[in-house]
XYZ file of C-alpha atoms in Angstrom:
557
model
C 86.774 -27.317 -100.026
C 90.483 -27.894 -99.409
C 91.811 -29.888 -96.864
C 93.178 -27.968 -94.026
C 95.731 -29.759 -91.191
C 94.438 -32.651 -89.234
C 97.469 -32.070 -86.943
C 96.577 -28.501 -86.989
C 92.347 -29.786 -85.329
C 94.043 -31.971 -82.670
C 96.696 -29.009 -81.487
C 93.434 -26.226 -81.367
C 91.219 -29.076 -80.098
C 93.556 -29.986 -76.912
C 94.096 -26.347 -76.404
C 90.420 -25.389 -76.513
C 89.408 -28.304 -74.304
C 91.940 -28.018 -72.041
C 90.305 -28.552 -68.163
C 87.743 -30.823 -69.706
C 88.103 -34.614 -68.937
C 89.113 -36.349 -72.668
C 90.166 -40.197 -72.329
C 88.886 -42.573 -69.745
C 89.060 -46.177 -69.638
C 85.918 -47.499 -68.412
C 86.060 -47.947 -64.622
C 89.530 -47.504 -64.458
C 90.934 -44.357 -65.400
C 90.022 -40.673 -66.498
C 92.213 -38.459 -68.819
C 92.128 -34.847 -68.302
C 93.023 -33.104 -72.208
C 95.949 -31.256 -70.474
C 96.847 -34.896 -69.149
C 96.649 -36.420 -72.854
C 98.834 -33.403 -74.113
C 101.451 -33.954 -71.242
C 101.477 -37.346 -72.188
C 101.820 -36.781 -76.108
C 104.705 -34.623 -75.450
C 106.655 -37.054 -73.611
C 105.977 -39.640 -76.167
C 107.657 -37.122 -78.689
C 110.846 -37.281 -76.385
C 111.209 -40.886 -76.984
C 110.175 -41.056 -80.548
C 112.721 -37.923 -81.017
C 115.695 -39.601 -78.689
C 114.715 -43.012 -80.426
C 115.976 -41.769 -84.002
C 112.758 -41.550 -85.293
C 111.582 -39.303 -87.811
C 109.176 -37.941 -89.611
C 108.105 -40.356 -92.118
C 109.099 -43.337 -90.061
C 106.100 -45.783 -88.828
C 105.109 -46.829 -85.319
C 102.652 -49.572 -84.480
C 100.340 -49.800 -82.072
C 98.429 -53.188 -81.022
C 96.368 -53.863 -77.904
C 92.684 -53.289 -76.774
C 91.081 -50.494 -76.683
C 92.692 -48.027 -74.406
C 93.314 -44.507 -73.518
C 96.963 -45.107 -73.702
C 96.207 -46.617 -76.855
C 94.586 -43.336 -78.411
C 97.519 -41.083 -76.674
C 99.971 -43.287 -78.625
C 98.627 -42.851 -81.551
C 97.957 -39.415 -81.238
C 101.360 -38.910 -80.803
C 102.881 -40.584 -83.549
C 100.473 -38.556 -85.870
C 101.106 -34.972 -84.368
C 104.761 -35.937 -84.203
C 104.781 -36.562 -87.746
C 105.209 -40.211 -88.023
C 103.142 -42.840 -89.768
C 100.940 -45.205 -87.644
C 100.135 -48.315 -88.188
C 97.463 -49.339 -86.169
C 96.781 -52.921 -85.884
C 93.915 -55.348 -84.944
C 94.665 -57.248 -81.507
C 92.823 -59.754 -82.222
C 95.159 -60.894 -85.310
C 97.096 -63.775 -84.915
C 100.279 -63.214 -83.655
C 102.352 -64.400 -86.634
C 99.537 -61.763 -88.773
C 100.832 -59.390 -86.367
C 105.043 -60.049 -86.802
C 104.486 -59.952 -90.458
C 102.691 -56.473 -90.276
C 104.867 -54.664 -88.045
C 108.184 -55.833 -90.852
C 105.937 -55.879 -93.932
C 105.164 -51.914 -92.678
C 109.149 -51.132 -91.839
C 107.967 -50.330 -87.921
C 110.967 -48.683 -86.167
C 109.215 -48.781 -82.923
C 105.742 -50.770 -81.545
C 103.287 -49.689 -78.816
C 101.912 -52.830 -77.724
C 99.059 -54.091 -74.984
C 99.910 -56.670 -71.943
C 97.625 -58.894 -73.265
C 98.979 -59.139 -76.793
C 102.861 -59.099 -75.567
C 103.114 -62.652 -74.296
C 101.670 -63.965 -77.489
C 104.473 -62.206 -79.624
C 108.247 -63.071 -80.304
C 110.324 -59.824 -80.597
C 112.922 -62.062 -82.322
C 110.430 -62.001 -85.544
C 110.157 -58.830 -85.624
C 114.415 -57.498 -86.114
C 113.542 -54.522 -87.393
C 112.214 -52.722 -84.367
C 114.553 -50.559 -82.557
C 112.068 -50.698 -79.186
C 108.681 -52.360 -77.816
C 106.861 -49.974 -75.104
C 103.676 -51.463 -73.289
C 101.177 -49.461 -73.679
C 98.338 -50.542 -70.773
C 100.968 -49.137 -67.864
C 101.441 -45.525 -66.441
C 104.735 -44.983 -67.991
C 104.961 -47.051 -71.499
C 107.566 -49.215 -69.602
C 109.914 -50.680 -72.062
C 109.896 -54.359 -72.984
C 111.962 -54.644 -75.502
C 115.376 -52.231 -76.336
C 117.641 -52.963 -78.889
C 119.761 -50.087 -78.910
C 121.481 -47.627 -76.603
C 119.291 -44.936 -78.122
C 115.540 -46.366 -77.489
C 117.202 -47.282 -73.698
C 118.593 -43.982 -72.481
C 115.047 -41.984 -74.002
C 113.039 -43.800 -71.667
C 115.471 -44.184 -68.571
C 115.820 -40.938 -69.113
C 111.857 -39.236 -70.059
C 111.178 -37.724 -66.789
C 114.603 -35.846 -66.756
C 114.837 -34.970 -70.144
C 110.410 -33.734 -69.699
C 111.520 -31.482 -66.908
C 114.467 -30.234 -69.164
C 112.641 -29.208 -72.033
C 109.588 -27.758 -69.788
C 111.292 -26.086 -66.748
C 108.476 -23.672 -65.726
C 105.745 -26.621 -66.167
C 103.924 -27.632 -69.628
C 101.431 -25.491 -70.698
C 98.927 -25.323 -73.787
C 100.909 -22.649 -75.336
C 103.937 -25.304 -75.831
C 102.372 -27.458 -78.068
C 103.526 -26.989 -81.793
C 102.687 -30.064 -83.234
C 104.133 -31.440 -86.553
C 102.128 -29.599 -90.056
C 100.496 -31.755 -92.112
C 99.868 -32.012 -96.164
C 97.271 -33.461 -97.033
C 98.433 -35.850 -99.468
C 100.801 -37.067 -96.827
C 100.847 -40.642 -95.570
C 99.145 -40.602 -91.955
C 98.474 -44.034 -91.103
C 98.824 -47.497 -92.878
C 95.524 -49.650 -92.255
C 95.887 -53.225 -92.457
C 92.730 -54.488 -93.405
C 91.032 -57.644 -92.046
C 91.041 -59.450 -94.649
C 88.108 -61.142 -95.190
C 88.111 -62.085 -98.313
C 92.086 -62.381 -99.026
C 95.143 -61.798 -97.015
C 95.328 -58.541 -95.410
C 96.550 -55.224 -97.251
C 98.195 -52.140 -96.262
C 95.804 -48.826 -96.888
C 97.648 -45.621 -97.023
C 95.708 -43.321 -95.671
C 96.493 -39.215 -96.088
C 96.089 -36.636 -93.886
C 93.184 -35.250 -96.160
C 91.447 -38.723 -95.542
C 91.771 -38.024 -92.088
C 90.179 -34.227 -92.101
C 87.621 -35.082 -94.669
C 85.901 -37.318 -92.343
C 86.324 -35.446 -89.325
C 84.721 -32.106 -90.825
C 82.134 -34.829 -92.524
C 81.129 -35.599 -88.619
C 81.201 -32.002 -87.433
C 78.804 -30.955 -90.338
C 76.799 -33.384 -89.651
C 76.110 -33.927 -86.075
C 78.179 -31.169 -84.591
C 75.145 -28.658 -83.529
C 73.818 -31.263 -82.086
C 76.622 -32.553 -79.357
C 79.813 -30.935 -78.181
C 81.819 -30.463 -74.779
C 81.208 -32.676 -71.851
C 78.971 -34.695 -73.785
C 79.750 -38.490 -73.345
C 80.746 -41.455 -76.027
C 81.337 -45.158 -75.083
C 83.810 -46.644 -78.144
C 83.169 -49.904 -78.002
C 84.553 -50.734 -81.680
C 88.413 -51.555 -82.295
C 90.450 -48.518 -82.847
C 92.423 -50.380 -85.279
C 89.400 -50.336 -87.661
C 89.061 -47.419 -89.451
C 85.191 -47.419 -88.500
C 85.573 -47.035 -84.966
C 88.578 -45.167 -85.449
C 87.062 -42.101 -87.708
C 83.390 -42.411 -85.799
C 83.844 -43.560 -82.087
C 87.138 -41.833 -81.104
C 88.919 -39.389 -83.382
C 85.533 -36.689 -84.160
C 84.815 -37.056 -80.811
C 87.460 -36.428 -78.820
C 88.846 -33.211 -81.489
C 84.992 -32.148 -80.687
C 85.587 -31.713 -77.089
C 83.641 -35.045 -76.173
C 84.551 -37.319 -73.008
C 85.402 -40.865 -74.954
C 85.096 -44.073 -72.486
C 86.654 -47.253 -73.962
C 84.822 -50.305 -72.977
C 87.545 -52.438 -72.328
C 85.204 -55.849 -71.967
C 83.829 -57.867 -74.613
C 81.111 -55.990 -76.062
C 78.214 -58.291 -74.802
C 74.548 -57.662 -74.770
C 74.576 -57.209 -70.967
C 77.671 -54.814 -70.795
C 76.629 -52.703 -73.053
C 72.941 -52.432 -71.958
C 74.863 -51.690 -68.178
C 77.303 -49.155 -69.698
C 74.634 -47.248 -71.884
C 72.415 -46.975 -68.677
C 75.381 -45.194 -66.881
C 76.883 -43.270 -69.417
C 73.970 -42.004 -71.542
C 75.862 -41.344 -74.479
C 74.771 -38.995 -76.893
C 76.147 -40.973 -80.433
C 76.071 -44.485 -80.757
C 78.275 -45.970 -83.387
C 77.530 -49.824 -84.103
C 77.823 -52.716 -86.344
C 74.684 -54.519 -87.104
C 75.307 -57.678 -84.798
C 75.186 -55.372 -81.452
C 72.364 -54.022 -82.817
C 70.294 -56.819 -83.567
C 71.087 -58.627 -80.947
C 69.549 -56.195 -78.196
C 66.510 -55.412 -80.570
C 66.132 -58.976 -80.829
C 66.202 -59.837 -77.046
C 64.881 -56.476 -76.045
C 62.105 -55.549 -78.110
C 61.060 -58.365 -80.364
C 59.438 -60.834 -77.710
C 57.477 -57.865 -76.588
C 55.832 -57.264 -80.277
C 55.292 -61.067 -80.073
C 52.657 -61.626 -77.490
C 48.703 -61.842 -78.344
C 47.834 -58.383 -76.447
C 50.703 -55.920 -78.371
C 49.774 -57.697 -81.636
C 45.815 -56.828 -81.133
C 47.339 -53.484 -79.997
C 49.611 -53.063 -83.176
C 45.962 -53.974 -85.467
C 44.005 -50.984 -83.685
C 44.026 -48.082 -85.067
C 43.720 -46.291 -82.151
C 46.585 -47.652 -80.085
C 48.804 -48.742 -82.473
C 50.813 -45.505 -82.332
C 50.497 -45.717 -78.259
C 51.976 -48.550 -78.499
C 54.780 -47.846 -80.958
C 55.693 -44.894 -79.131
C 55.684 -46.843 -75.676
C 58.597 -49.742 -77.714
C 60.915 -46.956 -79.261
C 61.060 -45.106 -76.202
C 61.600 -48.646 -74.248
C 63.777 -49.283 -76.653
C 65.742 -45.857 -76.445
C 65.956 -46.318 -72.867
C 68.026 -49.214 -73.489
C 70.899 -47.282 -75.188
C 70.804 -44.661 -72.346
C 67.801 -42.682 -73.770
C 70.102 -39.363 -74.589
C 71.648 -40.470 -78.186
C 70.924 -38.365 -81.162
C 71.003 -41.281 -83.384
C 72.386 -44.735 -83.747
C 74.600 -45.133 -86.908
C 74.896 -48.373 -88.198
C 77.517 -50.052 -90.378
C 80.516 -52.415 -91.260
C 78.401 -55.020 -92.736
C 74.684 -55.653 -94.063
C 71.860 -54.575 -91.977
C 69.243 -57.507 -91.316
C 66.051 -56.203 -93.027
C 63.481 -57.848 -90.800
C 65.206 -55.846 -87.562
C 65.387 -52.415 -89.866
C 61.845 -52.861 -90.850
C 60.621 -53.427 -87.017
C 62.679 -49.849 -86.382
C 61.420 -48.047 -89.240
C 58.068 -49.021 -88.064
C 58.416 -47.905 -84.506
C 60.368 -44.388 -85.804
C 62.775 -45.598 -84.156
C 65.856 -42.660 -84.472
C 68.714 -45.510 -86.300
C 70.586 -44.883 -89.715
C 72.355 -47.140 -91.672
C 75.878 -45.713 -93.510
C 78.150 -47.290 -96.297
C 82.137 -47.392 -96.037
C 84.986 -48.884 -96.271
C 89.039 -48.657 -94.894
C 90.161 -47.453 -98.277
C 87.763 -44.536 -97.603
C 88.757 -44.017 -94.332
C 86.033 -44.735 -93.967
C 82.690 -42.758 -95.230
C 81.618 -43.284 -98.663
C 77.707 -43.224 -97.747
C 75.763 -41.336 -94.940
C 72.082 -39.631 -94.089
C 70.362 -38.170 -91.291
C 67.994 -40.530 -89.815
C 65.152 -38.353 -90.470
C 65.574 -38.143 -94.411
C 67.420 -41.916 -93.954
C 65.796 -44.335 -96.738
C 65.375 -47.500 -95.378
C 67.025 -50.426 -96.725
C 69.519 -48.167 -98.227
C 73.102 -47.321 -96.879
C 73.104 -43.364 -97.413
C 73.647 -40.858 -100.169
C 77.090 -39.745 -101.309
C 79.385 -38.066 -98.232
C 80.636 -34.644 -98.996
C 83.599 -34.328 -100.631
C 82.918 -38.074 -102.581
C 81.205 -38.953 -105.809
C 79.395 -42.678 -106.167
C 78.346 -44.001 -109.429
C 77.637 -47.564 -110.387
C 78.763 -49.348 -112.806
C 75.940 -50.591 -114.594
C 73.910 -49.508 -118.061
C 71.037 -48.647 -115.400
C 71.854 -47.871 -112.011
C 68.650 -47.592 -110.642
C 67.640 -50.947 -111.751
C 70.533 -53.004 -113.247
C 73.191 -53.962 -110.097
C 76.629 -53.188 -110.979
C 80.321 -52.382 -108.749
C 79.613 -49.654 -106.236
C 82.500 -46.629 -107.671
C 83.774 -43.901 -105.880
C 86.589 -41.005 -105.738
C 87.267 -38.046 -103.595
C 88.903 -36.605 -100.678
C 88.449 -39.659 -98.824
C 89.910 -42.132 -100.924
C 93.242 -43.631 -100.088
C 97.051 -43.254 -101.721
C 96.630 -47.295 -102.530
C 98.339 -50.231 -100.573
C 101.908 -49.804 -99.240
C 104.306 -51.775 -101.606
C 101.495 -53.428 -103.414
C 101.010 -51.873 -107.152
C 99.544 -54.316 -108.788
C 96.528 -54.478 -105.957
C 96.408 -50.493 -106.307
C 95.746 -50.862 -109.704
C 93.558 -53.439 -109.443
C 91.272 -51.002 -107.505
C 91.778 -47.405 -108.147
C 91.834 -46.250 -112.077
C 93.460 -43.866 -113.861
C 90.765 -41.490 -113.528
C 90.852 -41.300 -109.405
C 87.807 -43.854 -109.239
C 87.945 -46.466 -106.134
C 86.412 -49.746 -107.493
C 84.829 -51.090 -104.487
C 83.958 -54.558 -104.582
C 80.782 -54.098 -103.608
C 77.728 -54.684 -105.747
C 74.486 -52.041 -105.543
C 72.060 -49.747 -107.396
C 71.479 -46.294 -107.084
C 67.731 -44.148 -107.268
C 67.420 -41.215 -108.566
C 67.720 -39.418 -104.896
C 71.217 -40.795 -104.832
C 70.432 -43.359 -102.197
C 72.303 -45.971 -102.207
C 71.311 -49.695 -101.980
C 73.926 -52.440 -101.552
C 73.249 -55.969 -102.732
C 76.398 -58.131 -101.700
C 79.815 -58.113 -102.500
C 81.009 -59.030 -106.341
C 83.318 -61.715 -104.774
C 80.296 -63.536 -102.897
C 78.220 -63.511 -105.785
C 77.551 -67.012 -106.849
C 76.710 -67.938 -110.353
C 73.197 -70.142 -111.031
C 72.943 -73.218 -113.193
C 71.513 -71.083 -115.891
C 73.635 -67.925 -115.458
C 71.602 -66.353 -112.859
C 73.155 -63.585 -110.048
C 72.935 -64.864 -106.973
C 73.345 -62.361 -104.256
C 74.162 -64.959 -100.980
C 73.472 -61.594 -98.559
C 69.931 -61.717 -99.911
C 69.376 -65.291 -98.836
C 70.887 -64.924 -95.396
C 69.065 -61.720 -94.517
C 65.403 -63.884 -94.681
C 66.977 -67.223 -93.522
C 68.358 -65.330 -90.356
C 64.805 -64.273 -89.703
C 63.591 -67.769 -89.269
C 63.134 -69.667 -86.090
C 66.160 -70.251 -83.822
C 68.409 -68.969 -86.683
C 71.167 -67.204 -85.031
C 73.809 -66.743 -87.776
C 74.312 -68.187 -91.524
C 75.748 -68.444 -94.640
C 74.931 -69.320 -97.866
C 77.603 -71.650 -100.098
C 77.195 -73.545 -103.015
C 78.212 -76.864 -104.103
C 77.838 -78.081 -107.972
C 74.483 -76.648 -108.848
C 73.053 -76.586 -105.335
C 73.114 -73.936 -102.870
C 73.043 -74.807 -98.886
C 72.443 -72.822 -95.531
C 74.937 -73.005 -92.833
C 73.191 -72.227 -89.450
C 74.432 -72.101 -85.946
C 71.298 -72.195 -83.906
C 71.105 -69.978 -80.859
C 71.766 -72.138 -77.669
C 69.302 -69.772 -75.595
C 66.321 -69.812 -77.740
C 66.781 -73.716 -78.039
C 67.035 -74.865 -74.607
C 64.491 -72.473 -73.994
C 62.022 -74.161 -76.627
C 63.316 -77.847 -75.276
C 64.446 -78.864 -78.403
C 66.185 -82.205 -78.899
C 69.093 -82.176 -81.578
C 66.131 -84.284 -84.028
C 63.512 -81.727 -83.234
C 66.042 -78.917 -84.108
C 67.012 -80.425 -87.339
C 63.143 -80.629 -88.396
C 62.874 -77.066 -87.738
C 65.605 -76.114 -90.064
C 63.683 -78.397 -92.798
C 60.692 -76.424 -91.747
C 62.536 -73.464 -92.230
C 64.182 -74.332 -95.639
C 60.439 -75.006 -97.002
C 59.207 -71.359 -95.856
C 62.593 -69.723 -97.068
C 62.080 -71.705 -100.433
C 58.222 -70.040 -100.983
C 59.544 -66.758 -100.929
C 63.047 -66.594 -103.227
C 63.320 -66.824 -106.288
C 63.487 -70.893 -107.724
C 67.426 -70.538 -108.553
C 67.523 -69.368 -105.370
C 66.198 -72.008 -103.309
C 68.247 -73.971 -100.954
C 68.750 -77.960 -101.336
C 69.722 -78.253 -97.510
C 70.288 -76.744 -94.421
C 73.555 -77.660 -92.371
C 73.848 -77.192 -88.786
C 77.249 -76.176 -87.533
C 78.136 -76.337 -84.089
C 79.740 -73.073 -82.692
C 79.399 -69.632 -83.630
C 81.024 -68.372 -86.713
C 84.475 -66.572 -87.021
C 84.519 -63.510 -87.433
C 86.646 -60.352 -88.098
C 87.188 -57.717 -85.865
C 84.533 -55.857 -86.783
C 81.775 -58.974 -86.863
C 81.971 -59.553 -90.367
C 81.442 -63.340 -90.537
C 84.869 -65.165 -92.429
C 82.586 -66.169 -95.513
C 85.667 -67.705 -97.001
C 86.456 -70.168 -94.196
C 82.979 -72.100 -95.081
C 83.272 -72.280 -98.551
C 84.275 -75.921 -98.348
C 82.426 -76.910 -95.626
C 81.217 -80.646 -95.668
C 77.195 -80.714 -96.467
């Protein structure tokens, strides 16, 4: 299939959907689509009266917001590159994204503005805020960027003097090998790169999401995009299919925490819910676990009889708790703990688990949750091929390869890190270690820079550890590092479940032994870890929850 313009989806999509309400920030303020359109167009004044042109790249940093979305909307349709990046960066990642990307003009939120210093960033012409009615200007630096937005309201009512109406947007065509945004990725594992992503990108994964669920949910049907925008995850899943699909997108603007979201899914009811695993199995975990725990359910669950009574009775208790109307939960952005996917498999519990990353913009992997394979990540998306490197894929692990539609132009000004990744033959090496069965599902085993290296030569996947150690008593997050020849668990213990048990800091670190012993019985012996190491706040993460493996490396055992 060839790529058609993604520019081309949002004009017929704001058109179509007109009347219907598009953007709303959570509790604060609704969007109309003919209010988003009226909106883009005046952004187009100032990016137009600015100097900017096509080509030229605009950032835009802040929390989720509909203002946020508009903004970048606009750049896109206008024919500009965004850059979207992560508020949660540090502000000096932040200056050196906005010049390493050649920004002529940055879209920023009130609560990342105080934090910055326009001074290191000389390269941009203007700095609008984008959390206020009118994108107020904070920043001008020539006469140019100034007069456009003392001047928008004038220069609107000049270019639309009978009123703006849905037959007046033209937006900016599209090729689909053209830059569209430049994706600065978290960084994890190194400092962060810049992903071009094309237009094509951009289409492929939208019609990817229509094909896929769009029968199944369309206009005036609710979302709640609780992921950063920034990320290509939420970006693709929770905000671009949705709204081009006629759906009503609410940004949470809190913290997603297990009680807001629980509050927010009982009042919205949405009918997708995007996630990354931590969300997940924390609710499952609070809401659904103690309740398969206690003497009578566990009798219940050995009964022939009632076990599926009672199965039935948790997934639908469990539904509830994500508003009860979703088609299915996708999961994704890191590794899936197997002891919560097992409890959902068990229950038929309507969850699937899919495989991507930024360079892919993001899909690589995806399946229905009714032909889903547990434990696996999906089967090739349309439009991409996935083949592992490996003499046997279905049994030997080797790098996770891919190519197709969805696969980026490489990193902006960065060569030798393209070529590190993409080959001459279109294939995107990955990173990421996995097999494949003969169904094409595919089955992801850990990352080739995590992978540790045994006293006798031995693979060791540290994801495979963690997923059984974090299913042990009062184990709340971990990693696995190694020192010399011996491998040690870092575990921060969850606060609740402790003061709840009335453990003392001794009795705590007896448990952990306990729990080293039972991990130890069931991995293999170069496997097994010498010690467990308490640490004493959460770990940092990325963005998008991925833990900073590389921060704990060194830590002291």
């Amino acid at each position: 299939m060839e790529a058609q313009s993604f520019n081309r989806c949002i004009q017929e999509s704001l058109q179509k959907h007109w009347d219907l309400d598009g953007l709303t920030d959570y509790g604060v303020q609704t969007f109309q689509n003919k209010d988003v359109a009226r909106v883009i167009e005046k952004l187009h004044i100032i990016l137009e009266a600015s100097g900017v042109k096509p080509g030229d790249k605009v950032a835009i940093c802040g929390r989720n917001s509909a203002r946020w979305g508009i903004a970048f909307l606009a750049t896109l349709t206008y024919g500009a590159v965004a850059v979207p990046i992560l508020h949660e960066f540090h502000p000096e990642q932040i200056h050196d994204i906005v010049n390493h990307s050649e920004s002529k003009l940055l879209f920023v939120g009130d609560q990342v503005w105080p934090k910055l210093d326009a001074s290191k960033m000389p390269n941009l012409e203007g700095i609008f805020c984008n959390s206020n009615e009118e994108y107020s200007l904070l920043c001008g630096r020539t006469e140019k960027v100034r007069y456009a937005r003392e001047n928008l309201n004038r220069l609107f009512g000049e270019k639309y003097p009978m009123n703006f109406r849905k037959q007046h947007i033209n937006y900016y065509k599209d090729s689909p090998d053209e830059l569209a945004i430049i994706n600065y990725t978290s960084g994890t594992t190194s400092n962060s790169k810049g992903v071009m992503i094309p237009y094509r990108a951009l289409w492929s994964n939208y019609v990817f999401a229509v094909d896929t669920l769009g029968t199944q949910m369309g206009p005036g049907d609710k979302m709640l995009a609780m992921l950063p925008m920034a990320h290509m995850y939420g970006m693709a899943f929770e905000f671009i299919y949705e709204f081009l699909h006629g759906l009503h997108v609410h940004f949470l603007a809190k913290t997603p925490s297990p009680a807001v979201l629980l509050s927010a899914f009982a009042d919205l009811k949405p009918r997708l819910v995007v996630a990354v695993p931590l969300i997940i199995e924390k609710i499952v975990r609070k809401a659904v676990m103690p309740k398969l725990q206690t003497p009578a359910i566990k009798i219940a669950l050995h009964t022939p009889f009632l076990r599926d009574r009672v199965k039935a009775e948790v997934r639908h208790k469990l539904q509830q708790a994500f508003g009860g109307n979703f088609i299915e939960i996708i999961v994704g952005g890191a590794a899936f703990s197997q002891d919560i996917e097992a409890v959902l498999h068990d229950i038929g519990f309507n969850y699937t688990v899919g495989y991507g990353t930024t360079e892919c913009a993001p899909i690589v992997g995806y399946a229905g949750w009714e032909t889903f394979k547990p434990a696996s990540c999906g089967r090739p998306a349309p439009r991409m091929e996935v083949r592992i490197d490996s003499p046997d894929p279905q049994h030997v692990i080797g790098e996770i390869l891919t190519r197709g539609m969805n696969v980026m132009l490489g990193y902006y000004k960065n060569e030798e890190a393209t070529a590190a990744v993409l080959d001459k033959d279109g294939w995107y090496h990955t990173g990421d270690l996995g097999v494949m069965d003969a169904e094409g599902n595919i089955f992801i085993k850990g990352r080739s820079k995590n992978m540790l290296l045994g006293a006798n030569g031995q693979n060791i996947y540290p994801e495979e550890i963690e997923d059984k150690l974090g299913a042990l008593p009062f184990v709340s997050e971990c990693v696995v590092i190694q020192k010399g020849e011996h491998l040690y668990g870092l575990v921060y213990a969850d606060p609740e479940e402790v003061k709840a048990g009335g453990l003392s800091e001794a009795m705590l670190e007896a448990q952990m032994e306990e729990n080293r012993q039972q991990l130890n019985q069931i991995v293999p012996t170069y496997a097994r870890l010498h010690a467990i190491k308490l640490v004493p706040e959460e770990f940092e993460k990325t963005p998008k929850r991925s833990i900073k493996r590389y921060k704990y490396l060194n830590y002291p055992v």
